[in-house]
Amino acid sequence: MKISMFHLMPHRELPPDFEKRYDSVWVTPPWHELADAKRVGQYYNWTLDELLYAARAGFDGVCTNEHHQNAYGFMPSPNIMGAVMAKATNGSNVAIVQMGATLPTSNPPIRVAEEYAMLDCISGGRLVAGLPLGSPMDVNFAYGITPMEHRERYREAFALTLKAWQSRELFAWNGRYYQLANVNLWPRPIQQPHPPVWVPGSGSISTFDFAVDNEVCYCFLSYSGAKAAKSMMDGYWKVVADKGREPNPYRAGFLQLVAVAETDSQAEEKYARHVEYFYHKCLHWPIQLGSPPGNQDYRSMVATLSNPVRRAEDAKKLRYRDFVEKGYVIAGSPATVRDRLKEEVVKGLHVGNLMVLLQIGSMPHELTLENIDLFARKVLPELRGEWNDEGWVNHWWPEQLRGAVAKPATAGVGA
Amino acid sequence: MTREQTITVWQGKVRMRVLSEGAGPALVFFHGPWGLTWDPFLSELARAFTVYAPEHPGTTPGAPDDIYHLDGLWDLVLCYDELLTALKLDEAVLVGHSFGGMVACEVAAAAPRRARRLALIDPIGFWRDSERVVNWMALNPAELPAYIFRDPSGEAARHLFGPAEPPEAVAAARVRLMWAMGATGKFIWPIPDKGLKKRIHRVSAPTLLVWGKEDRLVPPVYADEFSRRIPSARVQTVDGAGHAPHLEQPERVARMIHEFAG
């Protein structure tokens, strides 16, 4: 299987009473009260160093994503981070997994197609092209896109992106939301017919159909762990089967929070407060920001509102041991982490493309490196062979990197 | 006795149910962002007018996706023009609440002869940085009654938000409310200033502005934005009411409209 390190680039030093003093970590947190540009520059550099460290430690890929106006994860342009990673990992077998640039907030959206083509060229064909819908906080509240148009814009932009990468001829796009009379991308990606496409989702049923119909890898970016995701991912695999596709585990990606230490109790000692910081502060936003009226289509909204059982529990009431027990975070010794990942995530959800979040909330730089190091040395080698015996092809990974042997990034420069 | 008919406009793609009652001069009521229910205010008006109350596209039961056939305010205004033609109403008293007030004003600006009289109840359509219109779509639905009504536990609030049980009825009411906000919000996101200021000068009908004194969503100062652009407009405020004075003080607001347009 393929295992990538995911990074959110959070604010690591929010005040202890943040969630009491402020309404939301997203859209409205006041920058001048909460952040300092020089210090934030340090966060960005730590983030790049941590991802690069993972690339050198043997991970298959490094992931960044896009969010706006928040302290939870603020890489408004993931492609700036991706460009650094692409250059610094040249000569290696590490994929640049952009999870990614958000189509509806890019205008015109071929900007994403262009930048991804640049990343594919710079990296020598190592790009995984994540094409997310974007969260309502980012797209509707920060970037002003009408909730009811959000998914329609996304679907049109998605089709435009795929065509822009592949068309041999200049073409005109006379769309509902986008009109471009001369689409003729420079550059084009190295990977043909286009880089592998991943579509992150958060469990919306309409996205399952979209993912399968478009032959992309569906990635569930969950903060509630595999146990909570089980029935949802079963639903995805049912759609895969209903549409007559093979149950290739590489059709699915999953994000899991992971914290490794020498022993289970050391893990609690080292990571408890950072995990609690993440769930209590980084995920602190009013629930209605996540679903403004019209953002969900009618069918999905009816499903959500008539089935309140699926409502997430209040994470603010939970502590480290709850998060671990419920599987929100898989934490402990290398053996504990390995076994739980294998059983709950890899086998439990039938996942071939695993992403692990190893910098969690306030976790400082040195501890993050320690987490990455332990995972890479003691967990990753034990998981890498999963699925090999079944002979599936990972069509959703850069073709030249599909071979099992890792060739980590080395010095960090050169092509 | 309320009559009900569904009229199809926009090349057969948009179905709009119209509730009507009463006899007398025609009056068209454009509902606000929370959908249409036949309420005491409309019953009161129906004593003096033939009231037609159409449902905003997408909010008619069984036709939620019709809203996707409209891309912007121009499409919406033309839909209403087609609807009025289908109802054989060359002219009518146009009354609108909140979002519906903006739509009524847009219709009166686009087709001035359609409006015999124009009455706007706490309408939106303008923006002041110093007194921002509250985005009700960003509020927790549980907080909405306190923003809309002076008395969030009163009969008017219960009427708009539906029953507190059983769970199926609560879920159905929530679906209806959310979809109505989404289908109307499509035309005003993220700031409800969509160019009325460029068009409002075309309004030629005598105009009445009714404002709830304790409107927490669209402060009464917004009446100035309308009255300075329609100099002949009369402004009346309503005590004991928030953003929906016609629901909290139905008899008084109906009387104002009757005296103005009857």
XYZ file of C-alpha atoms in Angstrom:
677
model
C 0.000 0.000 0.000
C 0.989 3.643 -0.150
C 1.466 5.694 2.990
C 1.729 9.467 2.971
C 2.294 12.085 5.613
C -0.425 14.736 5.757
C 0.067 18.195 7.231
C -2.500 20.859 8.090
C -0.088 23.608 9.130
C -2.059 24.646 12.233
C -1.470 27.483 14.655
C 0.530 25.700 17.356
C 0.285 28.250 20.147
C -3.318 29.353 20.604
C -4.066 30.691 24.103
C -5.269 28.103 26.641
C -8.713 29.705 26.868
C -9.058 30.143 23.103
C -12.295 28.199 22.750
C -13.878 30.141 25.586
C -12.861 33.565 24.344
C -13.536 33.153 20.645
C -16.544 31.952 18.676
C -14.668 30.167 15.971
C -11.255 29.019 14.806
C -12.486 29.529 11.242
C -13.618 32.555 9.213
C -13.626 35.106 12.051
C -10.613 34.582 14.412
C -8.824 37.926 14.759
C -5.314 37.642 13.340
C -3.870 40.586 15.224
C -4.923 39.196 18.592
C -3.892 35.649 17.909
C -0.944 35.526 15.556
C 2.341 37.092 14.636
C 3.623 36.989 11.069
C 7.221 36.231 12.038
C 6.169 33.374 14.256
C 3.836 32.072 11.561
C 6.768 32.148 9.156
C 8.421 29.746 11.573
C 5.341 27.468 11.446
C 5.484 27.335 7.657
C 9.161 26.462 7.759
C 8.634 23.807 10.408
C 5.829 22.383 8.277
C 8.059 22.167 5.212
C 10.880 20.671 7.272
C 8.556 18.077 8.781
C 7.196 17.022 5.412
C 10.674 16.882 3.964
C 11.826 14.855 6.938
C 9.033 12.375 6.209
C 10.031 12.264 2.553
C 13.575 11.403 3.581
C 12.426 8.889 6.180
C 10.761 6.666 3.610
C 7.151 7.830 3.254
C 5.572 7.278 -0.127
C 4.061 10.724 -0.356
C 3.622 14.102 1.295
C 0.236 15.854 1.459
C -0.796 19.475 1.839
C -4.217 21.070 1.514
C -6.003 24.406 1.152
C -7.916 26.352 3.767
C -8.667 29.998 4.345
C -9.108 32.407 7.237
C -8.425 30.047 10.081
C -5.991 28.946 12.730
C -6.739 25.255 12.220
C -4.713 24.814 9.082
C -3.782 27.775 6.993
C -2.143 27.013 3.717
C -4.306 29.224 1.462
C -2.152 28.036 -1.419
C -1.085 24.417 -1.011
C 0.739 24.645 -4.315
C 3.310 27.006 -2.826
C 4.123 24.268 -0.312
C 3.919 21.617 -3.014
C 6.405 23.517 -5.169
C 8.960 23.489 -2.373
C 8.392 19.782 -1.817
C 8.573 18.965 -5.528
C 11.927 20.659 -5.908
C 13.382 19.362 -2.656
C 12.449 15.741 -3.346
C 13.616 15.477 -6.930
C 15.390 12.221 -7.635
C 13.302 10.386 -5.055
C 10.273 8.117 -5.269
C 8.142 10.387 -3.135
C 4.805 11.512 -4.532
C 3.652 15.109 -4.201
C 0.076 14.631 -3.029
C -1.855 17.899 -3.316
C -5.109 17.425 -1.389
C -5.334 20.041 -2.657
C -6.074 23.234 -4.495
C -9.798 23.972 -4.376
C -11.519 24.397 -7.722
C -14.501 26.603 -6.802
C -12.243 29.159 -5.094
C -9.906 29.409 -8.079
C -11.131 31.681 -10.812
C -10.840 30.705 -13.508
C -10.384 27.155 -12.258
C -7.874 26.299 -14.985
C -5.456 28.057 -12.650
C -5.407 24.788 -10.696
C -4.848 22.758 -13.873
C -1.924 25.032 -14.745
C -0.302 24.932 -11.323
C -0.694 21.177 -11.065
C 0.882 20.809 -14.495
C 3.778 22.949 -13.245
C 4.165 20.724 -10.175
C 4.091 17.621 -12.337
C 6.784 19.088 -14.600
C 8.979 20.243 -11.711
C 8.662 16.903 -9.902
C 9.277 14.815 -13.003
C 5.788 13.301 -13.009
C 5.287 12.628 -9.270
C 2.085 14.575 -8.726
C -1.117 13.210 -7.249
C -3.832 15.710 -8.148
C -6.337 16.114 -5.337
C -9.389 18.011 -6.529
C -11.416 18.917 -3.434
C -14.799 20.545 -3.326
C -13.609 22.746 -0.472
C -15.310 23.313 2.863
C -18.275 25.692 3.239
C -16.171 27.769 5.626
C -13.577 28.327 2.926
C -15.692 28.461 -0.193
C -18.963 30.030 0.993
C -17.988 32.077 4.020
C -14.439 33.167 3.215
C -14.541 33.243 -0.587
C -18.155 34.308 -1.101
C -19.335 31.511 -3.374
C -23.112 31.003 -3.121
C -23.769 27.752 -1.205
C -26.295 26.511 -3.734
C -23.798 26.994 -6.584
C -20.860 25.418 -4.763
C -21.250 21.832 -6.011
C -22.374 22.841 -9.497
C -19.338 25.063 -9.885
C -17.127 22.256 -8.636
C -18.497 19.729 -11.092
C -18.157 22.084 -14.017
C -14.626 23.041 -12.972
C -13.722 19.377 -12.532
C -14.803 18.538 -16.079
C -12.989 21.589 -17.411
C -9.791 20.619 -15.575
C -9.753 17.081 -16.962
C -10.418 18.321 -20.473
C -7.807 21.084 -20.226
C -5.132 18.526 -19.305
C -6.035 16.100 -22.070
C -7.274 17.999 -25.089
C -4.868 17.899 -28.019
C -6.443 20.999 -29.512
C -7.254 24.442 -28.215
C -10.922 24.445 -27.220
C -13.664 26.827 -26.133
C -15.455 26.213 -22.822
C -18.928 27.668 -22.889
C -20.019 26.695 -19.404
C -22.662 27.849 -17.019
C -20.216 29.329 -14.553
C -17.064 29.592 -16.617
C -16.591 30.825 -20.151
C -13.169 30.593 -21.705
C -12.842 30.983 -25.453
C -9.233 29.771 -25.760
C -8.291 26.967 -23.407
C -4.773 25.914 -24.276
C -2.772 25.032 -21.156
C 0.900 25.752 -20.870
C 2.418 23.651 -19.462
C 0.777 20.242 -19.726
C 1.495 17.531 -17.154
C 4.146 14.868 -17.764
C 1.790 12.097 -16.638
C -0.532 10.929 -19.398
C -3.372 11.127 -19.986
C -3.339 13.138 -16.731
C -2.014 12.868 -13.167
C -3.945 10.516 -10.859
C -6.958 12.254 -9.340
C -8.067 11.992 -5.725
C -11.295 13.494 -4.481
C -11.470 14.143 -0.755
C -14.878 13.941 0.858
C -16.494 13.934 4.247
C -19.191 11.341 3.761
C -21.700 13.041 1.464
C -23.552 10.368 -0.503
C -23.587 12.385 -3.710
C -19.780 12.417 -3.680
C -19.655 8.582 -3.715
C -21.474 8.484 -7.045
C -19.313 11.269 -8.403
C -16.084 9.526 -7.358
C -16.998 6.176 -8.875
C -18.451 7.630 -12.072
C -15.270 9.609 -12.621
C -12.901 6.751 -11.694
C -11.083 8.725 -9.029
C -9.724 7.714 -5.643
C -12.242 8.708 -2.963
C -10.499 9.942 0.161
C -12.287 10.230 3.465
C -10.562 12.904 5.501
C -11.840 12.004 8.922
C -11.067 13.245 12.389
C -13.295 10.657 14.000
C -11.235 7.626 13.123
C -12.005 4.389 11.378
C -14.627 3.067 13.791
C -16.870 6.042 13.089
C -16.125 5.830 9.369
C -16.970 2.168 8.978
C -20.618 2.388 7.960
C -19.881 5.305 5.674
C -17.022 3.597 3.865
C -19.152 0.468 3.585
C -21.615 2.709 1.780
C -18.880 3.817 -0.592
C -17.832 0.250 -1.378
C -21.450 -0.634 -1.995
C -21.650 2.113 -4.609
C -18.422 0.761 -6.148
C -19.974 -2.716 -6.352
C -23.361 -1.465 -7.553
C -21.662 0.325 -10.401
C -19.852 -2.832 -11.404
C -16.329 -1.796 -10.416
C -13.720 -4.015 -8.790
C -13.135 -3.575 -5.055
C -9.609 -2.332 -5.647
C -8.494 -0.941 -2.242
C -6.583 1.798 -4.023
C -9.932 3.341 -4.946
C -10.000 4.578 -1.369
C -7.879 6.888 0.717
C -8.227 7.578 4.417
C -6.714 10.121 6.765
C -5.882 8.959 10.280
C -4.374 10.871 13.185
C -1.424 8.899 14.541
C 0.937 9.383 17.498
C 3.739 6.895 18.159
C 6.003 6.545 21.213
C 8.096 3.732 22.648
C 5.193 2.587 24.841
C 1.492 3.268 25.161
C 1.941 5.195 28.374
C 4.748 7.284 26.932
C 2.435 8.139 24.062
C -0.112 9.487 26.520
C 2.545 11.449 28.353
C 3.904 13.016 25.196
C 0.868 13.521 23.044
C -2.242 13.878 25.255
C -2.268 17.647 25.456
C -1.583 18.091 21.744
C -4.417 15.766 20.812
C -6.771 17.605 23.151
C -5.586 20.944 21.768
C -6.465 19.721 18.279
C -9.977 18.577 19.117
C -10.812 21.340 21.571
C -9.284 24.316 19.783
C -8.481 23.508 16.153
C -11.946 22.067 15.548
C -13.740 24.846 17.405
C -16.342 26.319 15.094
C -20.120 26.700 15.223
C -21.808 23.767 13.583
C -23.852 25.884 11.164
C -20.695 27.125 9.414
C -20.295 23.618 8.081
C -23.660 23.497 6.360
C -25.094 26.805 5.198
C -28.543 26.402 3.597
C -28.295 25.221 0.005
C -24.779 23.798 0.283
C -26.066 20.248 0.491
C -28.375 19.205 -2.297
C -31.965 18.506 -1.272
C -31.597 14.739 -1.222
C -28.480 14.800 0.973
C -29.989 17.391 3.290
C -33.108 15.313 3.831
C -30.888 12.302 4.576
C -28.815 14.273 7.088
C -31.693 15.992 8.853
C -33.917 12.952 9.119
C -31.132 10.828 10.533
C -29.817 12.697 13.555
C -28.101 9.503 14.763
C -25.126 10.409 12.594
C -24.548 13.658 14.443
C -20.988 13.758 15.693
C -20.584 13.785 19.437
C -19.261 16.819 21.227
C -15.486 16.414 21.081
C -15.036 19.127 23.698
C -16.287 16.720 26.328
C -13.750 14.053 25.374
C -10.215 13.651 26.659
C -7.126 11.925 25.293
C -8.110 8.452 26.457
C -11.547 8.826 24.855
C -10.008 9.902 21.568
C -7.676 6.928 21.604
C -10.303 4.464 22.708
C -12.750 5.626 20.039
C -10.023 5.542 17.417
C -10.142 9.252 16.604
C -6.433 9.037 17.217
C -4.405 5.887 16.937
C -1.707 6.324 19.539
C 0.682 4.141 21.450
C 3.667 1.927 20.938
C 4.711 0.972 17.390
C 3.065 -2.428 17.841
C -0.210 -0.907 19.069
C -0.271 1.595 16.237
C 0.606 -1.005 13.635
C -2.048 -3.440 14.785
C -4.796 -0.855 15.031
C -3.992 0.671 11.653
C -3.991 -2.751 10.036
C -7.190 -3.917 11.626
C -9.323 -0.783 11.830
C -8.170 1.252 8.843
C -6.480 -0.906 6.229
C -8.626 -4.023 6.532
C -11.621 -2.482 8.286
C -12.199 0.184 5.669
C -10.509 -1.584 2.748
C -8.048 1.233 2.154
C -4.973 1.189 -0.075
C -3.913 4.824 0.102
C -3.325 5.740 3.726
C -2.591 9.249 4.916
C -1.381 9.872 8.435
C -1.523 13.160 10.281
C 1.602 13.143 12.419
C 1.772 16.790 13.425
C -1.301 17.261 15.601
C -2.444 20.624 16.945
C 0.149 22.162 19.230
C 2.678 19.381 18.719
C 6.086 21.090 18.658
C 8.636 20.628 15.907
C 11.000 18.277 17.735
C 8.231 16.007 18.942
C 6.747 15.922 15.446
C 10.071 14.771 14.045
C 10.185 12.088 16.716
C 6.682 10.934 15.760
C 7.613 10.844 12.073
C 10.852 9.029 12.803
C 9.278 6.316 14.930
C 6.442 5.805 12.484
C 8.828 5.564 9.540
C 11.196 3.137 11.254
C 8.831 0.923 13.178
C 5.339 1.121 11.692
C 5.627 1.954 8.027
C 7.764 -1.063 7.062
C 5.181 -3.347 8.655
C 2.321 -1.870 6.656
C 3.917 -1.334 3.285
C 3.342 -4.889 2.106
C -0.398 -4.828 2.779
C -2.480 -5.688 -0.289
C 0.585 -6.895 -2.250
C -0.672 -10.492 -2.086
C -3.902 -9.546 -3.836
C -2.180 -8.072 -6.861
C -4.188 -4.873 -7.224
C -2.728 -2.098 -9.368
C -2.722 1.358 -7.801
C -4.037 3.260 -10.808
C -4.318 6.267 -8.529
C -0.583 6.684 -7.935
C 2.015 8.111 -10.336
C 2.824 5.245 -12.667
C 6.579 5.444 -12.300
C 6.254 5.226 -8.497
C 3.927 2.239 -8.287
C 6.769 -0.238 -7.714
C 7.040 -1.219 -4.089
C 10.624 -0.198 -3.392
C 11.009 3.108 -1.622
C 13.733 5.454 -2.650
C 13.587 8.251 -0.105
C 14.490 11.824 -0.777
C 18.103 12.582 -0.006
C 19.931 15.879 0.019
C 16.956 17.917 -0.988
C 18.217 19.724 -4.081
C 18.935 18.867 -7.680
C 16.848 17.258 -10.370
C -61.178 29.171 1.953
C -57.680 29.117 0.477
C -57.390 28.125 -3.150
C -54.301 26.470 -4.507
C -52.900 26.261 -8.036
C -49.494 25.391 -9.441
C -48.263 27.434 -12.358
C -45.385 26.341 -14.525
C -43.075 28.965 -15.991
C -39.572 29.171 -17.494
C -39.997 26.806 -20.415
C -41.827 24.331 -18.250
C -38.923 23.987 -15.808
C -40.081 25.969 -12.787
C -43.240 25.051 -10.879
C -44.662 27.652 -8.524
C -47.594 26.927 -6.256
C -49.824 29.945 -5.634
C -52.137 30.169 -2.646
C -55.009 32.609 -2.988
C -57.996 33.790 -1.024
C -60.442 36.669 -0.884
C -62.155 39.008 -3.273
C -61.450 42.540 -4.366
C -58.431 44.207 -5.939
C -55.509 41.887 -6.685
C -52.631 41.791 -4.206
C -49.520 39.644 -4.677
C -47.523 38.703 -1.590
C -43.830 37.824 -1.969
C -42.772 35.756 1.046
C -39.508 36.011 2.953
C -36.515 33.678 3.281
C -38.284 31.143 5.489
C -40.917 30.003 3.029
C -44.631 30.565 2.691
C -47.332 29.525 5.084
C -50.841 30.911 5.005
C -50.906 33.089 8.104
C -53.317 35.460 9.931
C -51.802 38.434 8.119
C -52.765 37.011 4.724
C -56.228 36.107 6.018
C -56.627 39.648 7.225
C -55.612 41.052 3.818
C -57.989 38.641 2.079
C -60.907 40.494 3.682
C -60.233 43.429 1.351
C -58.123 42.011 -1.487
C -57.819 38.980 -3.687
C -54.530 37.767 -2.248
C -52.165 35.726 -4.399
C -49.203 34.247 -2.520
C -46.751 32.441 -4.816
C -44.001 30.191 -3.531
C -40.456 31.177 -4.418
C -38.969 28.737 -6.988
C -37.638 25.604 -5.298
C -39.877 25.956 -2.235
C -42.967 24.398 -3.781
C -43.383 20.883 -2.336
C -42.125 18.191 -4.675
C -40.137 20.648 -6.820
C -36.966 21.440 -4.830
C -34.579 21.163 -7.764
C -36.475 23.640 -9.954
C -34.350 26.342 -8.359
C -31.312 25.106 -10.285
C -32.878 26.446 -13.501
C -32.445 30.032 -12.360
C -28.998 31.591 -12.413
C -29.592 35.049 -11.004
C -31.936 37.856 -10.099
C -32.734 38.677 -13.734
C -34.023 35.127 -14.242
C -36.053 35.336 -11.036
C -37.689 38.653 -11.935
C -38.645 37.317 -15.366
C -40.116 34.201 -13.729
C -42.400 36.412 -11.679
C -43.284 38.402 -14.785
C -44.359 35.146 -16.449
C -46.261 34.139 -13.334
C -48.207 37.405 -13.210
C -49.051 37.006 -16.892
C -50.259 33.458 -16.247
C -52.413 34.735 -13.364
C -53.789 37.379 -15.763
C -52.690 40.138 -13.421
C -51.662 43.116 -15.534
C -51.315 45.133 -12.371
C -51.627 44.424 -8.695
C -50.678 45.653 -5.268
C -47.254 44.145 -4.663
C -46.400 43.347 -1.051
C -43.146 41.718 -0.016
C -41.450 40.732 3.212
C -37.675 40.706 3.771
C -36.156 38.869 0.791
C -39.596 39.001 -0.821
C -39.593 42.772 -0.305
C -36.466 43.017 -2.403
C -38.009 40.810 -5.086
C -41.244 42.831 -5.132
C -39.192 46.011 -5.478
C -37.151 44.489 -8.322
C -40.344 43.461 -10.128
C -41.755 46.974 -9.660
C -38.508 48.426 -11.053
C -38.309 46.047 -14.002
C -41.995 46.350 -14.943
C -43.286 49.555 -13.336
C -46.781 49.125 -14.782
C -47.179 45.826 -12.946
C -47.264 47.596 -9.588
C -50.373 49.571 -8.690
C -49.041 50.032 -5.182
C -45.863 48.731 -3.576
C -45.661 47.806 0.115
C -42.358 46.565 1.516
C -42.122 44.991 4.966
C -38.600 45.038 6.443
C -37.142 44.576 2.949
C -33.510 43.843 2.149
C -31.627 45.078 -0.909
C -29.075 47.544 0.438
C -25.927 47.429 2.521
C -24.268 49.732 5.007
C -20.870 48.810 6.389
C -21.758 50.548 9.633
C -25.036 48.629 10.129
C -24.547 45.267 8.519
C -27.548 43.175 7.608
C -27.222 39.981 9.651
C -26.674 36.910 7.479
C -29.378 34.630 8.834
C -27.894 31.734 6.850
C -24.824 31.884 9.106
C -26.863 31.596 12.307
C -27.624 28.434 14.171
C -31.235 27.608 13.246
C -32.009 27.367 16.947
C -31.096 31.050 17.324
C -33.249 32.211 14.421
C -36.499 32.884 16.320
C -34.697 35.294 18.637
C -33.334 37.185 15.641
C -36.571 37.293 13.668
C -39.122 37.930 16.383
C -39.423 40.371 19.235
C -41.038 37.488 21.110
C -39.298 34.287 20.039
C -41.674 32.096 22.010
C -44.863 33.673 20.693
C -47.507 32.293 18.420
C -45.981 33.969 15.340
C -42.672 32.178 15.850
C -44.394 28.844 16.365
C -46.358 29.400 13.186
C -43.212 30.077 11.127
C -41.013 27.357 12.594
C -43.551 24.593 12.901
C -44.240 22.097 15.651
C -41.819 21.030 18.403
C -42.836 17.382 18.022
C -43.074 14.639 16.864
C -39.495 14.225 15.559
C -40.639 13.547 11.976
C -42.573 16.801 11.884
C -39.607 18.669 13.362
C -37.278 17.209 10.729
C -39.727 18.053 7.935
C -40.035 21.626 9.189
C -36.252 21.934 9.379
C -35.865 20.643 5.819
C -38.454 23.124 4.610
C -36.801 26.001 6.453
C -33.265 25.186 5.335
C -34.220 24.690 1.716
C -36.237 27.922 1.655
C -33.199 29.781 2.999
C -30.960 28.106 0.439
C -33.257 28.754 -2.509
C -33.705 32.412 -1.602
C -30.104 32.779 -0.424
C -28.981 31.874 -3.918
C -29.933 35.399 -4.991
C -28.371 37.377 -2.136
C -25.206 35.557 -1.013
C -22.906 36.781 0.501
C -24.126 40.416 0.720
C -27.760 41.289 -0.109
C -26.882 44.283 -2.268
C -27.407 43.031 -5.797
C -27.875 46.227 -7.748
C -31.293 47.444 -6.600
C -29.661 50.852 -6.140
C -29.134 51.031 -9.907
C -32.737 50.095 -10.715
C -34.961 51.380 -7.939
C -35.416 54.784 -9.643
C -37.676 53.009 -12.150
C -40.297 52.301 -9.474
C -43.283 54.538 -10.225
C -45.916 53.072 -7.884
C -46.819 54.796 -4.625
C -44.715 53.023 -2.025
C -45.158 52.164 1.643
C -42.361 50.945 3.878
C -43.303 49.055 7.010
C -40.590 48.316 9.547
C -40.628 46.417 12.816
C -39.118 48.747 15.411
C -37.009 45.985 16.924
C -35.740 44.376 13.729
C -32.465 42.677 14.725
C -31.671 41.388 11.216
C -32.220 44.460 9.043
C -32.125 47.528 11.284
C -34.856 50.132 10.680
C -32.245 52.639 9.451
C -32.416 50.749 6.149
C -35.785 52.435 5.564
C -33.712 55.528 4.761
C -31.992 53.704 1.919
C -35.386 53.146 0.305
C -37.051 56.441 1.157
C -34.216 58.575 -0.132
C -34.443 56.789 -3.474
C -38.250 56.808 -3.603
C -38.888 60.289 -2.228
C -42.659 59.886 -2.126
C -42.446 56.708 -0.047
C -44.177 56.678 3.294
C -42.434 54.947 6.220
C -44.358 53.416 9.109
C -42.752 51.631 12.009
C -44.442 48.967 14.045
C -44.086 48.718 17.824
C -43.858 45.308 19.402
C -42.338 43.649 16.358
C -38.969 42.509 15.029
C -38.100 41.503 11.475
C -41.579 40.060 10.799
C -44.086 42.694 11.944
C -46.795 41.218 9.726
C -46.576 38.011 11.770
C -46.242 39.596 15.218
C -48.799 42.371 14.594
C -50.877 40.989 11.722
C -53.939 43.157 12.195
C -52.022 46.395 12.472
C -49.828 45.737 9.458
C -52.786 44.534 7.385
C -54.620 47.709 8.323
C -51.660 49.850 7.230
C -51.645 48.144 3.888
C -55.394 48.377 3.534
C -55.361 52.093 4.279
C -52.505 52.585 1.836
C -53.747 50.442 -1.040
C -57.378 49.576 -0.431
